[in-house]
Short mmCIF file of C-alpha atoms and ligand atoms in Angstrom, two decimals:
data_model
loop_
_atom_site.label_atom_id
_atom_site.label_comp_id
_atom_site.label_asym_id
_atom_site.label_seq_id
_atom_site.Cartn_x
_atom_site.Cartn_y
_atom_site.Cartn_z
CA MET X 136 11.45 -11.01 -3.26
CA ALA X 137 11.78 -7.13 -1.05
CA LEU X 138 13.85 -5.22 -2.67
CA SER X 139 17.12 -3.40 -0.80
CA PHE X 140 16.75 0.77 0.00
CA ILE X 141 18.90 1.74 -2.66
CA GLU X 142 16.67 -0.19 -5.37
CA VAL X 143 13.73 1.31 -3.57
CA ALA X 144 15.47 5.16 -3.87
CA ALA X 145 16.41 5.46 -7.23
CA ASN X 146 12.90 3.61 -8.12
CA LEU X 147 11.48 5.97 -6.74
CA ALA X 148 13.88 9.19 -7.75
CA THR X 149 13.15 6.90 -12.06
CA VAL X 150 9.39 7.00 -11.59
CA ARG X 151 10.05 10.38 -10.18
CA GLU X 152 11.33 11.44 -13.04
CA ARG X 153 9.35 9.83 -15.16
CA ILE X 154 6.44 12.11 -13.97
CA GLU X 155 8.83 15.75 -14.30
CA GLN X 156 9.13 14.72 -18.16
CA ALA X 157 5.47 13.97 -18.76
CA ALA X 158 4.23 16.69 -17.48
CA THR X 159 6.74 19.50 -18.64
CA ARG X 160 6.12 18.34 -22.57
CA ALA X 161 2.14 17.97 -21.25
CA GLY X 162 3.37 21.98 -20.28
CA ARG X 163 1.79 21.03 -16.67
CA ASP X 164 3.12 21.59 -13.22
CA PRO X 165 5.16 18.06 -12.29
CA LEU X 166 3.82 19.40 -8.74
CA GLU X 167 0.31 19.18 -9.85
CA VAL X 168 0.79 15.39 -9.46
CA THR X 169 1.08 13.38 -6.40
CA LEU X 170 2.88 9.72 -6.70
CA VAL X 171 0.55 7.15 -5.04
CA ALA X 172 3.69 4.55 -4.21
CA VAL X 173 1.57 1.35 -4.08
CA SER X 174 2.84 -0.87 -1.36
CA LYS X 175 -0.08 -3.81 -1.82
CA MET X 176 1.62 -7.20 -0.86
CA HIS X 177 4.68 -5.91 -0.24
CA PRO X 178 6.24 -6.26 3.70
CA PRO X 179 6.15 -2.75 5.81
CA GLU X 180 9.58 -2.55 5.43
CA ALA X 181 9.84 -2.24 1.59
CA ILE X 182 7.31 1.30 2.70
CA ARG X 183 9.59 1.51 5.33
CA ALA X 184 12.54 2.06 2.89
CA ALA X 185 10.68 4.48 0.45
CA HIS X 186 9.56 6.78 3.88
CA ALA X 187 13.49 6.71 4.58
CA ALA X 188 13.56 8.22 0.27
CA GLY X 189 11.64 10.60 1.43
CA HIS X 190 8.27 9.03 0.03
CA ARG X 191 4.85 9.61 2.21
CA VAL X 192 1.98 8.32 0.19
CA PHE X 193 1.08 5.28 -0.11
CA GLY X 194 -1.39 2.99 -1.50
CA GLU X 195 -2.84 -0.36 -0.34
CA ASN X 196 -5.70 -2.97 -1.37
CA TYR X 197 -6.69 -4.96 0.80
CA VAL X 198 -8.22 -3.78 4.59
CA GLN X 199 -6.34 -5.56 6.61
CA GLU X 200 -3.42 -5.52 4.91
CA LEU X 201 -3.78 -1.35 5.60
CA VAL X 202 -4.56 -2.22 8.69
CA ASP X 203 -1.83 -3.77 9.71
CA LYS X 204 0.78 -1.92 7.71
CA ALA X 205 -0.76 1.79 9.82
CA ASP X 206 -0.15 -0.10 13.09
CA ALA X 207 2.83 -1.34 11.94
CA LEU X 208 4.25 1.74 11.17
CA SER X 209 2.60 4.32 13.30
CA ASP X 210 5.97 5.10 14.34
CA LEU X 211 6.48 6.91 10.49
CA ASP X 212 6.00 10.48 10.62
CA GLY X 213 3.59 11.98 7.73
CA LEU X 214 2.83 9.19 6.59
CA LYS X 215 -0.20 8.94 4.50
CA PHE X 216 -2.58 5.33 2.74
CA HIS X 217 -4.94 6.05 -0.47
CA PHE X 218 -7.05 2.84 0.02
CA ILE X 219 -7.17 2.16 -3.95
CA GLY X 220 -9.51 -1.67 -3.72
CA HIS X 221 -12.39 -2.10 -3.90
CA LEU X 222 -14.57 -1.72 -0.26
CA GLN X 223 -16.19 -3.67 1.47
CA ARG X 224 -19.24 -0.92 3.63
CA ASN X 225 -18.89 -3.15 6.62
CA LYS X 226 -15.06 -2.36 6.41
CA ALA X 227 -15.52 1.33 6.56
CA LYS X 228 -15.22 2.11 9.80
CA GLN X 229 -11.42 0.43 9.68
CA VAL X 230 -9.77 2.69 6.69
CA VAL X 231 -11.49 5.49 8.73
CA ARG X 232 -10.04 4.81 11.85
CA VAL X 233 -6.85 4.71 10.09
CA GLY X 234 -7.13 7.91 8.02
CA ALA X 235 -7.06 6.31 4.52
CA VAL X 236 -7.87 8.29 1.68
CA VAL X 237 -10.57 6.16 0.51
CA GLU X 238 -10.37 6.53 -3.97
CA THR X 239 -12.99 3.76 -4.73
CA VAL X 240 -16.35 5.16 -3.58
CA SER X 241 -18.38 3.41 -5.91
CA SER X 242 -22.07 3.27 -4.56
CA PRO X 243 -24.31 5.56 -2.84
CA ARG X 244 -24.22 3.04 -0.44
CA LEU X 245 -20.68 3.37 0.75
CA ALA X 246 -21.05 6.79 -0.21
CA THR X 247 -23.02 6.75 2.78
CA ALA X 248 -21.75 4.28 5.47
CA LEU X 249 -18.03 6.62 5.13
CA GLY X 250 -19.97 9.44 5.80
CA THR X 251 -21.70 7.97 8.48
CA ARG X 252 -18.17 6.47 10.46
CA ALA X 253 -16.00 9.57 9.50
CA ALA X 254 -18.68 11.80 10.97
CA ALA X 255 -19.45 9.16 14.52
CA ALA X 256 -15.70 9.79 14.22
CA GLY X 257 -15.83 13.62 14.19
CA GLN X 258 -13.39 13.02 11.43
CA THR X 259 -13.58 14.11 7.57
CA LEU X 260 -12.18 12.01 4.89
CA ASP X 261 -11.37 13.13 1.55
CA VAL X 262 -12.75 10.42 -1.69
CA TYR X 263 -13.01 9.97 -5.40
CA VAL X 264 -15.38 8.56 -7.02
CA GLN X 265 -14.19 4.83 -8.86
CA VAL X 266 -15.53 4.76 -12.77
CA ASN X 267 -15.30 1.66 -14.73
CA VAL X 268 -15.00 4.18 -18.32
CA GLY X 269 -14.54 0.92 -19.83
CA GLY X 270 -17.32 -0.45 -19.01
CA GLU X 271 -16.10 -3.63 -18.36
CA VAL X 272 -18.14 -6.65 -16.55
CA GLN X 273 -16.35 -7.22 -13.31
CA LYS X 274 -14.82 -4.55 -12.98
CA SER X 275 -14.71 -2.13 -9.64
CA GLY X 276 -16.74 1.52 -10.05
CA CYS X 277 -19.76 2.75 -11.22
CA THR X 278 -20.45 2.88 -14.43
CA VAL X 279 -20.60 6.19 -16.41
CA GLY X 280 -24.43 7.33 -15.85
CA ASP X 281 -24.64 5.67 -12.15
CA ALA X 282 -21.41 9.02 -11.55
CA PRO X 283 -24.34 11.55 -10.77
CA ALA X 284 -25.49 9.89 -8.38
CA VAL X 285 -22.79 8.15 -6.78
CA LEU X 286 -21.07 12.33 -6.60
CA ASP X 287 -24.63 13.41 -5.40
CA ALA X 288 -24.09 10.94 -1.93
CA VAL X 289 -20.81 11.87 -1.05
CA ARG X 290 -21.10 16.08 -1.63
CA GLU X 291 -24.51 14.70 0.96
CA HIS X 292 -22.57 14.20 3.30
CA GLU X 293 -20.63 16.49 5.56
CA GLY X 294 -17.68 13.72 6.58
CA LEU X 295 -16.94 13.35 2.96
CA ILE X 296 -14.45 14.61 1.22
CA LEU X 297 -15.19 15.05 -2.34
CA ARG X 298 -11.88 15.27 -4.19
CA GLY X 299 -12.27 14.35 -8.28
CA LEU X 300 -12.79 10.34 -9.74
CA MET X 301 -10.84 7.50 -10.13
CA THR X 302 -10.28 4.75 -13.00
CA VAL X 303 -9.00 2.00 -13.56
CA PRO X 304 -8.88 1.34 -17.56
CA PRO X 305 -9.09 -1.68 -19.71
CA ALA X 306 -6.08 -4.20 -19.91
CA THR X 307 -3.97 -3.56 -22.56
CA ASP X 308 -1.82 -5.08 -24.86
CA ASP X 309 -0.35 -1.63 -25.69
CA PRO X 310 0.21 1.14 -22.59
CA ALA X 311 -0.88 3.64 -25.52
CA GLU X 312 -4.47 2.33 -25.74
CA VAL X 313 -5.50 3.39 -22.09
CA ARG X 314 -5.34 6.92 -23.58
CA PRO X 315 -9.05 6.94 -24.96
CA PHE X 316 -10.00 5.76 -21.04
CA PHE X 317 -8.09 8.48 -19.09
CA ALA X 318 -9.58 11.71 -22.07
CA ARG X 319 -13.07 10.41 -20.58
CA LEU X 320 -12.44 10.08 -17.26
CA ARG X 321 -10.49 13.98 -17.75
CA GLU X 322 -13.91 14.83 -20.08
CA LEU X 323 -16.69 13.57 -16.94
CA ARG X 324 -14.55 15.65 -14.33
CA ASP X 325 -14.93 18.06 -16.32
CA GLU X 326 -18.24 18.04 -16.46
CA LEU X 327 -19.92 16.51 -13.55
CA ALA X 328 -16.70 17.55 -10.84
CA PRO X 329 -14.38 20.88 -12.50
CA GLY X 330 -11.67 21.69 -10.95
CA LEU X 331 -11.19 18.24 -8.39
CA GLY X 332 -8.78 15.47 -9.24
CA LEU X 333 -8.51 12.90 -11.55
CA SER X 334 -6.60 9.39 -10.34
CA MET X 335 -5.48 7.49 -12.98
CA GLY X 336 -2.21 5.39 -14.68
CA MET X 337 -0.11 2.83 -13.12
CA SER X 338 3.48 1.92 -13.88
CA ARG X 339 2.92 0.94 -17.62
CA ASP X 340 0.66 3.64 -18.97
CA LEU X 341 2.18 6.75 -15.71
CA GLU X 342 3.33 8.75 -18.48
CA ILE X 343 0.00 8.46 -21.16
CA ALA X 344 -2.22 9.84 -17.41
CA VAL X 345 -0.56 12.44 -16.54
CA GLU X 346 -0.68 13.94 -20.42
CA GLU X 347 -4.41 13.20 -20.03
CA GLY X 348 -4.66 15.47 -16.71
CA ALA X 349 -4.13 12.83 -13.30
CA THR X 350 -3.27 14.74 -10.16
CA ILE X 351 -2.67 11.27 -8.59
CA VAL X 352 -0.87 8.05 -10.19
CA ARG X 353 -0.88 4.61 -8.29
CA VAL X 354 2.37 2.94 -8.71
CA GLY X 355 3.06 -0.17 -6.77
CA THR X 356 5.39 -2.64 -9.70
CA ALA X 357 7.92 0.56 -11.14
CA ILE X 358 8.95 1.92 -7.75
CA PHE X 359 8.95 -2.10 -5.33
CA GLY X 360 9.66 -4.57 -8.19
CA SER X 361 7.16 -7.79 -8.57
CA ARG X 362 4.60 -8.87 -6.55
C1 PLP F 114 -1.77 -2.21 -8.02
C2 PLP F 114 -2.30 -1.37 -8.09
C3 PLP F 114 -2.40 -0.74 -8.89
C4 PLP F 114 -0.76 -1.12 -9.11
O1 PLP F 114 -0.51 -0.49 -10.32
P1 PLP F 114 0.88 -1.08 -10.70
O2 PLP F 114 1.32 -1.67 -12.16
O3 PLP F 114 1.58 -2.02 -10.17
O4 PLP F 114 2.46 0.01 -10.89
C5 PLP F 114 -2.33 1.21 -8.75
N1 PLP F 114 -4.11 0.69 -8.94
C6 PLP F 114 -4.74 0.11 -8.23
C7 PLP F 114 -6.04 -0.48 -8.26
C8 PLP F 114 -3.82 -1.03 -7.94
O5 PLP F 114 -5.43 -2.23 -7.89
#
């Protein structure tokens, strides 16, 4: 069930408030934290509602859905998409065309595909390297050990601008259990990409992510309802 404009606007306000309180608690400026509203599996109208409420940055997980929504919403000003799903190299061109920030670069080969496409289009692309800090089998993202090589590959491409690291921690019953994974990503960032961003935290655990230094939180359910 799609939520009404009123509900989306109220949810956005609540999430912004949660970010503000967590940032304040951690002695951080709330403006350092970008809220990516994850609109996957919700219709374009959900994005229109959030846009009307002043929101501009949205997250999508599937290339076709991203492209369809970008086309359907081309009349909206200032719209920016972050791609946060698994990306196949043969879809790099489509993501570049939309100008999405790619948060899920997980291999040197994907970096090369994106960098080549961006250069061919005469564009630059903002990217994050996704790291599987939980070390889970079957989870996307490079291993902690492979992260330096993926970062090197991104830095080699003039078409790519490295913006930071991203992670999706293991699912846990208690949101507090994710804290060590967020802290691990921050340490890795300090070591490999000092001063750059950290994309971590979702509906359930965004406060913990902000306390641990997130510069992007990716929030779906708390804004748009269940999928
Ligand atoms: C779906 C998704 C989110 C949003 O999750 P919610 O729990 O709905 O807030 C964030 N990040 C990624 C990578 C996702 O796939």
